[in-house]
Tab-separated table of C-alpha atoms and ligand atoms in Angstrom:
chain	number	residue	atom	x	y	z
A	12	MET	CA	4.442	22.212	-8.368
A	13	THR	CA	6.106	19.050	-9.664
A	14	TRP	CA	5.846	15.841	-7.634
A	15	LEU	CA	8.494	13.131	-7.671
A	16	ILE	CA	6.769	9.774	-7.177
A	17	THR	CA	9.307	7.189	-6.037
A	18	GLY	CA	8.097	3.673	-6.796
A	19	GLY	CA	5.750	5.161	-9.396
A	20	ALA	CA	6.155	2.131	-11.669
A	21	GLY	CA	4.835	-0.234	-8.976
A	22	TYR	CA	1.277	-1.370	-8.345
A	23	ILE	CA	0.265	1.326	-5.850
A	24	GLY	CA	2.689	3.946	-7.189
A	25	ALA	CA	1.283	3.734	-10.721
A	26	HIS	CA	-2.183	4.361	-9.305
A	27	VAL	CA	-0.856	7.380	-7.414
A	28	VAL	CA	0.696	8.732	-10.633
A	29	ARG	CA	-2.599	8.198	-12.450
A	30	ALA	CA	-4.588	9.994	-9.742
A	31	MET	CA	-2.122	12.886	-9.445
A	32	THR	CA	-1.869	13.492	-13.197
A	33	GLY	CA	-5.647	13.071	-13.504
A	34	ALA	CA	-6.008	15.833	-10.921
A	35	GLY	CA	-3.779	18.108	-13.001
A	36	GLU	CA	-0.560	17.708	-10.980
A	37	ARG	CA	2.798	17.441	-12.753
A	38	THR	CA	4.597	14.208	-11.869
A	39	VAL	CA	7.967	12.532	-12.436
A	40	VAL	CA	8.484	8.862	-11.636
A	41	TYR	CA	11.662	7.666	-9.915
A	42	ASP	CA	11.895	3.860	-9.820
A	43	ASP	CA	14.685	1.293	-9.964
A	44	LEU	CA	12.369	-1.103	-11.845
A	45	SER	CA	13.366	-3.950	-9.491
A	46	THR	CA	9.700	-4.855	-9.152
A	47	GLY	CA	8.165	-1.932	-11.030
A	48	ASP	CA	7.235	-1.986	-14.697
A	49	ALA	CA	8.064	0.923	-17.007
A	50	GLY	CA	4.958	0.018	-18.992
A	51	ARG	CA	2.825	1.269	-16.121
A	52	VAL	CA	4.224	4.805	-16.416
A	53	PRO	CA	2.161	6.982	-18.768
A	54	ARG	CA	4.110	8.157	-21.823
A	55	GLU	CA	3.757	11.825	-20.885
A	56	VAL	CA	5.263	11.282	-17.409
A	57	PRO	CA	9.093	11.350	-17.263
A	58	LEU	CA	10.651	8.192	-15.812
A	59	VAL	CA	14.034	8.360	-14.070
A	60	VAL	CA	15.434	4.871	-13.492
A	61	GLY	CA	17.397	4.879	-10.260
A	62	SER	CA	17.609	3.652	-6.704
A	63	VAL	CA	16.594	5.704	-3.663
A	64	LEU	CA	20.000	4.740	-2.297
A	65	ASP	CA	21.634	6.816	-5.058
A	66	GLY	CA	21.725	10.322	-3.601
A	67	GLY	CA	23.487	11.844	-6.607
A	68	ARG	CA	20.929	10.586	-9.076
A	69	LEU	CA	18.097	11.725	-6.800
A	70	ALA	CA	19.569	15.218	-6.476
A	71	ARG	CA	19.977	15.472	-10.255
A	72	ALA	CA	16.407	14.275	-10.881
A	73	ILE	CA	15.012	16.742	-8.346
A	74	ALA	CA	16.965	19.627	-9.892
A	75	ALA	CA	16.349	18.666	-13.530
A	76	HIS	CA	12.579	18.447	-13.061
A	77	GLN	CA	12.287	21.308	-10.561
A	78	VAL	CA	10.659	18.977	-8.061
A	79	THR	CA	9.001	20.683	-5.089
A	80	GLY	CA	6.991	17.770	-3.649
A	81	VAL	CA	7.738	14.075	-3.106
A	82	VAL	CA	5.519	11.029	-2.673
A	83	HIS	CA	7.736	8.190	-1.498
A	84	LEU	CA	6.512	4.676	-2.210
A	85	ALA	CA	9.703	2.918	-3.335
A	86	ALA	CA	10.306	0.179	-0.759
A	87	LYS	CA	10.452	-3.515	-0.045
A	88	LYS	CA	7.071	-4.758	1.156
A	89	GLN	CA	7.077	-8.482	1.808
A	90	VAL	CA	6.485	-9.117	5.480
A	91	GLY	CA	7.725	-12.722	5.424
A	92	GLU	CA	10.847	-11.881	3.438
A	93	SER	CA	11.670	-9.099	5.897
A	94	VAL	CA	11.928	-11.634	8.722
A	95	GLY	CA	14.641	-13.554	6.846
A	96	ARG	CA	16.405	-10.470	5.432
A	97	PRO	CA	16.037	-7.725	8.052
A	98	LEU	CA	19.283	-5.954	7.114
A	99	HIS	CA	18.193	-5.777	3.499
A	100	TYR	CA	14.860	-4.271	4.571
A	101	TYR	CA	16.494	-1.725	6.882
A	102	HIS	CA	18.949	-0.818	4.129
A	103	GLU	CA	16.331	-0.352	1.403
A	104	ASN	CA	13.519	1.127	3.478
A	105	VAL	CA	15.303	3.129	6.177
A	106	GLU	CA	18.670	3.988	4.643
A	107	GLY	CA	16.954	4.542	1.264
A	108	LEU	CA	14.580	6.989	2.936
A	109	ARG	CA	17.420	8.742	4.781
A	110	VAL	CA	19.339	9.218	1.526
A	111	LEU	CA	16.186	10.499	-0.174
A	112	LEU	CA	15.542	12.938	2.679
A	113	GLU	CA	19.126	14.238	2.377
A	114	ALA	CA	18.471	15.099	-1.269
A	115	VAL	CA	15.009	16.483	-0.498
A	116	THR	CA	16.091	18.740	2.360
A	117	ALA	CA	18.975	20.122	0.266
A	118	ALA	CA	16.502	21.160	-2.455
A	119	PRO	CA	13.565	23.594	-2.526
A	120	VAL	CA	11.083	20.778	-1.757
A	121	THR	CA	8.231	21.798	0.556
A	122	ALA	CA	6.042	18.669	0.862
A	123	PHE	CA	6.745	14.992	1.521
A	124	VAL	CA	4.215	12.128	1.586
A	125	PHE	CA	5.451	8.833	3.035
A	126	SER	CA	3.918	5.447	2.284
A	127	SER	CA	3.527	3.767	5.680
A	128	SER	CA	1.507	0.714	6.612
A	129	ALA	CA	-0.969	-0.760	9.068
A	130	ALA	CA	1.939	-3.119	9.814
A	131	VAL	CA	3.222	-0.447	12.242
A	132	TYR	CA	0.437	-1.463	14.665
A	133	GLY	CA	1.364	-5.145	14.880
A	134	MET	CA	-1.287	-7.085	16.790
A	135	PRO	CA	-3.638	-4.357	18.071
A	136	ASP	CA	-5.996	-5.480	20.834
A	137	VAL	CA	-8.716	-2.981	19.889
A	138	ASP	CA	-11.715	-3.344	17.559
A	139	VAL	CA	-10.829	-0.231	15.627
A	140	VAL	CA	-7.306	1.105	15.268
A	141	THR	CA	-6.889	4.861	15.584
A	142	GLU	CA	-3.699	6.740	14.872
A	143	GLU	CA	-3.230	6.922	18.670
A	144	THR	CA	-3.218	3.138	19.080
A	145	PRO	CA	0.285	2.161	20.237
A	146	CYS	CA	2.589	0.965	17.458
A	147	ARG	CA	4.174	-2.413	18.131
A	148	PRO	CA	5.299	-3.765	14.760
A	149	LEU	CA	5.816	-7.514	14.598
A	150	SER	CA	8.103	-7.741	11.600
A	151	PRO	CA	11.215	-5.953	10.364
A	152	TYR	CA	9.008	-4.670	7.531
A	153	GLY	CA	6.674	-2.979	10.027
A	154	GLU	CA	9.657	-1.685	11.979
A	155	THR	CA	11.124	-0.051	8.881
A	156	LYS	CA	7.822	1.700	8.235
A	157	LEU	CA	7.607	2.978	11.807
A	158	ALA	CA	11.238	4.121	11.767
A	159	GLY	CA	10.456	5.763	8.427
A	160	GLU	CA	7.652	7.773	10.013
A	161	TRP	CA	10.090	9.000	12.681
A	162	LEU	CA	12.687	9.967	10.079
A	163	VAL	CA	10.158	11.817	7.969
A	164	ARG	CA	8.764	13.752	10.922
A	165	ALA	CA	12.159	14.666	12.356
A	166	ALA	CA	13.621	15.708	9.008
A	167	GLY	CA	10.444	17.589	8.144
A	168	ARG	CA	10.491	19.562	11.381
A	169	ALA	CA	14.156	20.416	11.058
A	170	ALA	CA	13.880	21.506	7.423
A	171	GLY	CA	10.430	23.106	7.492
A	172	LEU	CA	8.891	20.468	5.221
A	173	ALA	CA	5.180	19.671	5.378
A	174	THR	CA	4.959	15.891	5.852
A	175	ALA	CA	2.413	13.086	5.968
A	176	SER	CA	2.698	9.388	6.780
A	177	LEU	CA	-0.141	7.358	5.309
A	178	ARG	CA	-0.812	4.040	7.002
A	179	TYR	CA	-2.275	1.850	4.267
A	180	PHE	CA	-4.573	-0.988	5.311
A	181	ASN	CA	-5.172	-3.974	2.981
A	182	VAL	CA	-4.968	-2.689	-0.576
A	183	ALA	CA	-6.777	-4.458	-3.434
A	184	GLY	CA	-8.316	-3.788	-6.849
A	185	ALA	CA	-7.160	-1.875	-9.905
A	186	ALA	CA	-8.134	1.235	-11.870
A	187	THR	CA	-7.692	-0.624	-15.161
A	188	PRO	CA	-6.707	-4.243	-15.876
A	189	ALA	CA	-3.257	-3.102	-17.038
A	190	LEU	CA	-2.532	-1.530	-13.638
A	191	ALA	CA	-3.516	-4.595	-11.595
A	192	ASP	CA	-1.180	-6.080	-9.003
A	193	THR	CA	0.991	-8.715	-10.653
A	194	GLY	CA	2.260	-10.082	-7.322
A	195	VAL	CA	0.671	-13.113	-5.675
A	196	SER	CA	1.419	-12.360	-2.054
A	197	ASN	CA	-1.900	-11.085	-0.686
A	198	LEU	CA	-5.265	-12.736	-0.093
A	199	VAL	CA	-7.109	-11.704	-3.270
A	200	PRO	CA	-4.466	-12.738	-5.839
A	201	MET	CA	-3.598	-15.825	-3.775
A	202	VAL	CA	-7.214	-16.975	-3.970
A	203	PHE	CA	-7.353	-16.197	-7.710
A	204	HIS	CA	-4.216	-18.277	-8.154
A	205	ARG	CA	-5.624	-21.285	-6.305
A	206	LEU	CA	-8.958	-21.119	-8.107
A	207	THR	CA	-7.448	-20.906	-11.566
A	208	GLU	CA	-5.114	-23.800	-10.951
A	209	GLY	CA	-8.111	-25.833	-9.814
A	210	THR	CA	-7.241	-26.061	-6.125
A	211	ALA	CA	-9.232	-24.958	-3.107
A	212	PRO	CA	-8.457	-21.529	-1.694
A	213	ARG	CA	-6.890	-21.710	1.728
A	214	VAL	CA	-8.086	-20.091	4.921
A	215	PHE	CA	-5.137	-19.656	7.265
A	216	GLY	CA	-6.843	-20.506	10.549
A	217	ASP	CA	-10.537	-20.616	11.414
A	218	ASP	CA	-10.185	-20.605	15.193
A	219	TYR	CA	-9.580	-16.894	15.751
A	220	PRO	CA	-11.795	-14.998	18.210
A	221	THR	CA	-13.838	-13.407	15.402
A	222	ALA	CA	-17.469	-13.927	14.302
A	223	ASP	CA	-16.670	-16.719	11.817
A	224	GLY	CA	-13.299	-17.703	13.272
A	225	THR	CA	-11.258	-16.257	10.365
A	226	CYS	CA	-9.092	-13.120	10.365
A	227	VAL	CA	-10.726	-9.761	9.794
A	228	ARG	CA	-9.093	-7.008	7.739
A	229	ASP	CA	-9.979	-3.589	6.365
A	230	TYR	CA	-9.694	-3.697	2.568
A	231	ILE	CA	-9.227	-0.509	0.595
A	232	HIS	CA	-9.505	-0.013	-3.155
A	233	VAL	CA	-6.218	1.133	-4.664
A	234	VAL	CA	-8.094	3.871	-6.566
A	235	ASP	CA	-9.377	5.290	-3.271
A	236	LEU	CA	-5.925	5.011	-1.746
A	237	ALA	CA	-4.457	6.894	-4.720
A	238	GLU	CA	-7.080	9.633	-4.373
A	239	ALA	CA	-6.133	9.960	-0.703
A	240	HIS	CA	-2.599	10.834	-1.861
A	241	VAL	CA	-3.959	13.651	-4.021
A	242	THR	CA	-5.979	15.031	-1.106
A	243	VAL	CA	-3.005	14.813	1.246
A	244	ALA	CA	-0.539	16.278	-1.269
A	245	ARG	CA	-2.797	19.287	-1.736
A	246	ALA	CA	-3.200	19.759	2.005
A	247	LEU	CA	0.583	19.755	2.426
A	248	ARG	CA	0.943	22.297	-0.369
A	249	SER	CA	-1.598	24.672	1.134
A	250	THR	CA	-0.448	24.358	4.757
A	251	PRO	CA	3.320	24.746	5.202
A	252	GLY	CA	4.676	22.862	8.178
A	253	LEU	CA	1.731	20.463	8.360
A	254	ASP	CA	2.634	17.129	10.002
A	255	LEU	CA	0.039	14.388	9.425
A	256	THR	CA	-0.187	10.728	10.390
A	257	LEU	CA	-3.276	9.148	8.865
A	258	ASN	CA	-4.866	5.735	8.553
A	259	VAL	CA	-6.082	5.034	5.043
A	260	GLY	CA	-8.766	2.394	5.337
A	261	ARG	CA	-12.549	2.182	5.209
A	262	GLY	CA	-13.394	1.211	8.769
A	263	GLU	CA	-15.161	-1.964	7.614
A	264	GLY	CA	-13.956	-5.348	8.807
A	265	VAL	CA	-14.285	-8.217	6.320
A	266	SER	CA	-13.309	-11.774	7.217
A	267	VAL	CA	-11.181	-14.102	5.107
A	268	ARG	CA	-14.156	-16.414	4.700
A	269	GLU	CA	-16.366	-13.561	3.477
A	270	MET	CA	-13.678	-12.487	1.025
A	271	ILE	CA	-13.353	-16.000	-0.392
A	272	ASP	CA	-17.150	-16.318	-0.747
A	273	ARG	CA	-17.263	-13.015	-2.614
A	274	ILE	CA	-14.328	-13.978	-4.818
A	275	ASN	CA	-16.050	-17.247	-5.729
A	276	ALA	CA	-19.187	-15.307	-6.651
A	277	VAL	CA	-17.355	-12.734	-8.803
A	278	THR	CA	-15.129	-15.223	-10.614
A	279	GLY	CA	-17.778	-17.860	-11.278
A	280	TYR	CA	-15.645	-20.511	-9.607
A	281	ASP	CA	-17.399	-22.262	-6.795
A	282	HIS	CA	-14.606	-23.819	-4.842
A	283	PRO	CA	-15.180	-24.004	-1.102
A	284	PRO	CA	-12.037	-23.196	0.875
A	285	THR	CA	-9.953	-25.622	2.864
A	286	ILE	CA	-8.774	-24.764	6.344
A	287	ALA	CA	-5.004	-24.515	6.646
A	288	PRO	CA	-3.012	-23.859	9.826
A	289	ARG	CA	-2.730	-20.309	11.131
A	290	ARG	CA	-0.024	-18.230	9.464
A	291	PRO	CA	2.483	-17.195	12.139
A	292	GLY	CA	2.159	-13.574	13.197
A	293	ASP	CA	-1.321	-12.934	11.766
A	294	PRO	CA	-3.407	-10.676	14.017
A	295	ALA	CA	-7.061	-11.759	14.377
A	296	ARG	CA	-8.455	-8.367	13.493
A	297	VAL	CA	-7.015	-5.136	12.070
A	298	VAL	CA	-9.622	-2.546	11.126
A	299	ALA	CA	-8.937	1.163	10.709
A	300	SER	CA	-10.692	4.060	12.185
A	301	ALA	CA	-10.938	6.194	9.055
A	302	ASP	CA	-12.256	9.168	11.037
A	303	ARG	CA	-9.155	11.359	11.185
A	304	ILE	CA	-8.603	11.614	7.432
A	305	ALA	CA	-12.344	12.228	6.951
A	306	THR	CA	-12.542	14.909	9.627
A	307	GLU	CA	-9.283	16.677	8.862
A	308	LEU	CA	-9.235	16.427	5.066
A	309	GLY	CA	-12.725	15.360	3.998
A	310	TRP	CA	-11.464	12.179	2.302
A	311	ARG	CA	-13.629	9.055	2.284
A	312	ALA	CA	-13.355	5.807	0.307
A	313	ALA	CA	-15.843	5.518	-2.553
A	314	HIS	CA	-15.353	1.866	-3.542
A	315	ASP	CA	-16.448	-1.316	-1.794
A	316	VAL	CA	-15.078	-4.847	-1.634
A	317	GLN	CA	-17.155	-5.877	-4.656
A	318	ASP	CA	-15.405	-3.184	-6.762
A	319	MET	CA	-12.023	-4.350	-5.476
A	320	ILE	CA	-12.585	-7.992	-6.367
A	321	THR	CA	-14.211	-7.275	-9.738
A	322	SER	CA	-11.443	-4.941	-10.895
A	323	ALA	CA	-8.681	-7.196	-9.552
A	324	TRP	CA	-10.236	-10.151	-11.383
A	325	GLU	CA	-10.285	-8.225	-14.685
A	326	GLY	CA	-6.558	-7.633	-14.227
A	327	TRP	CA	-5.952	-11.286	-13.359
A	328	VAL	CA	-7.824	-12.506	-16.447
A	329	ARG	CA	-5.797	-10.124	-18.620
A	330	LEU	CA	-2.619	-11.822	-17.389
A	331	HIS	CA	-4.096	-15.331	-17.271
A	332	PRO	CA	-6.698	-15.511	-20.058
A	333	ALA	CA	-7.353	-19.206	-19.411
A	334	ALA	CA	-8.736	-18.254	-15.982
A	335	ALA	CA	-11.877	-16.715	-17.457
A	336	ARG	CA	-15.069	-18.669	-17.025
A	337	ALA	CA	-17.795	-18.464	-19.648
B	419	WQD	C1	-5.016	-11.125	4.682
B	419	WQD	C2	-5.653	-12.241	5.509
B	419	WQD	C3	-4.196	-14.092	5.963
B	419	WQD	C4	-3.957	-15.650	1.878
B	419	WQD	C5	-0.034	-7.773	4.795
B	419	WQD	C6	0.943	-6.942	5.549
B	419	WQD	C7	0.536	-5.515	5.500
B	419	WQD	C8	0.380	-5.069	4.074
B	419	WQD	C9	-0.618	-5.916	3.391
B	419	WQD	C10	2.370	-4.361	2.826
B	419	WQD	C11	-4.730	-12.819	6.590
B	419	WQD	C12	-5.363	-14.511	5.127
B	419	WQD	C13	-4.209	-14.895	2.999
B	419	WQD	C14	-4.574	-16.944	1.757
B	419	WQD	C15	-5.640	-16.595	3.877
B	419	WQD	N1	1.626	-5.220	3.377
B	419	WQD	N2	-5.046	-15.365	3.976
B	419	WQD	N3	-5.404	-17.346	2.760
B	419	WQD	O1	-1.228	-10.124	6.238
B	419	WQD	O2	-3.307	-8.701	6.480
B	419	WQD	O3	-1.270	-7.738	5.499
B	419	WQD	O4	-0.211	-7.270	3.477
B	419	WQD	O5	2.418	-3.223	2.783
B	419	WQD	O6	1.479	-4.772	6.114
B	419	WQD	O7	1.022	-7.397	6.874
B	419	WQD	O8	-2.524	-9.344	4.180
B	419	WQD	O9	-3.434	-10.302	2.127
B	419	WQD	O10	-1.481	-11.464	3.246
B	419	WQD	O11	-3.726	-11.555	4.313
B	419	WQD	O12	-6.381	-17.037	4.764
B	419	WQD	O13	-4.390	-17.675	0.776
B	419	WQD	O14	-5.902	-13.331	4.608
B	419	WQD	O15	-3.892	-15.086	6.911
B	419	WQD	O16	-5.515	-13.110	7.699
B	419	WQD	P1	-2.079	-9.060	5.731
B	419	WQD	P2	-2.740	-10.687	3.382
């Protein structure tokens, strides 16, 4: 079976390619390189440069490489940007997926894994979010992911595809420094950035109804997340018609303040945070129940927050050598 990994030159996608090839699966990367980096794609893995909005190119890539499974990660993922550019997000994430599904359902593809997000839940008023918790996305980004789940399920049912939507929680860390996230739009790299430029990391709000007043999230190592894709891909291959919706988190809530303390300890910087105003739209607490994926597929995360921060820091120092402390 050959798997087409859309977005395979991106941060998470490159980890998925690494995990799939490491597990002996044949892969082909399809990426428009708008934010991806061809250097992340292993030399032995074919790279097709193209957009998921280009149905002709997709169909040719699927036929040329005899693709029978797809892992779809190519998408826009900035929550804030999606509020200002909703049509762009719907076009790239929903129309792009629809075009991809047209090509997939016209070909002998039997399995489809969709990269969804905890953003589909919005502001859940429960301690632990299960897959049954109602989805009320708060941003166009989250809406496109929820609509994507619907598209994938409907197209899968109609065409007899086995499908899975994986709701990623807060992803951090790297398998190797070269595969680290180069973006600075999430907590860990944002704190690295502030520390290395000599400014205090910011806590966006310390008056939330949580133990220390700061927001609580469920952080997951990108290596674990990538392994979850391998587990899910294999389940789809062995069970035709399977239709899965799964949280991919660890079930452990960690506060912003705890994360910043741990980052200070790992990096050797000792810069206490300043308290900034709340960031609009931030839920106080979003923590996964990771039970369903464990019970149904036997997958569990192996890495903790310390591993995430340490590996992310190695990647940061590779890009910003002056950040290293003796
Ligand atoms: C985590 C917490 C911030 C930076 C988003 C999307 C989600 C997924 C991952 C894409 C929040 C706080 C942050 C800082 C801070 N995206 N923070 N100081 O918002 O939980 O999730 O990214 O697929 O869908 O919603 O992640 O890393 O931005 O923030 O206090 O300098 O850290 O307010 O509470 P978030 P994040």
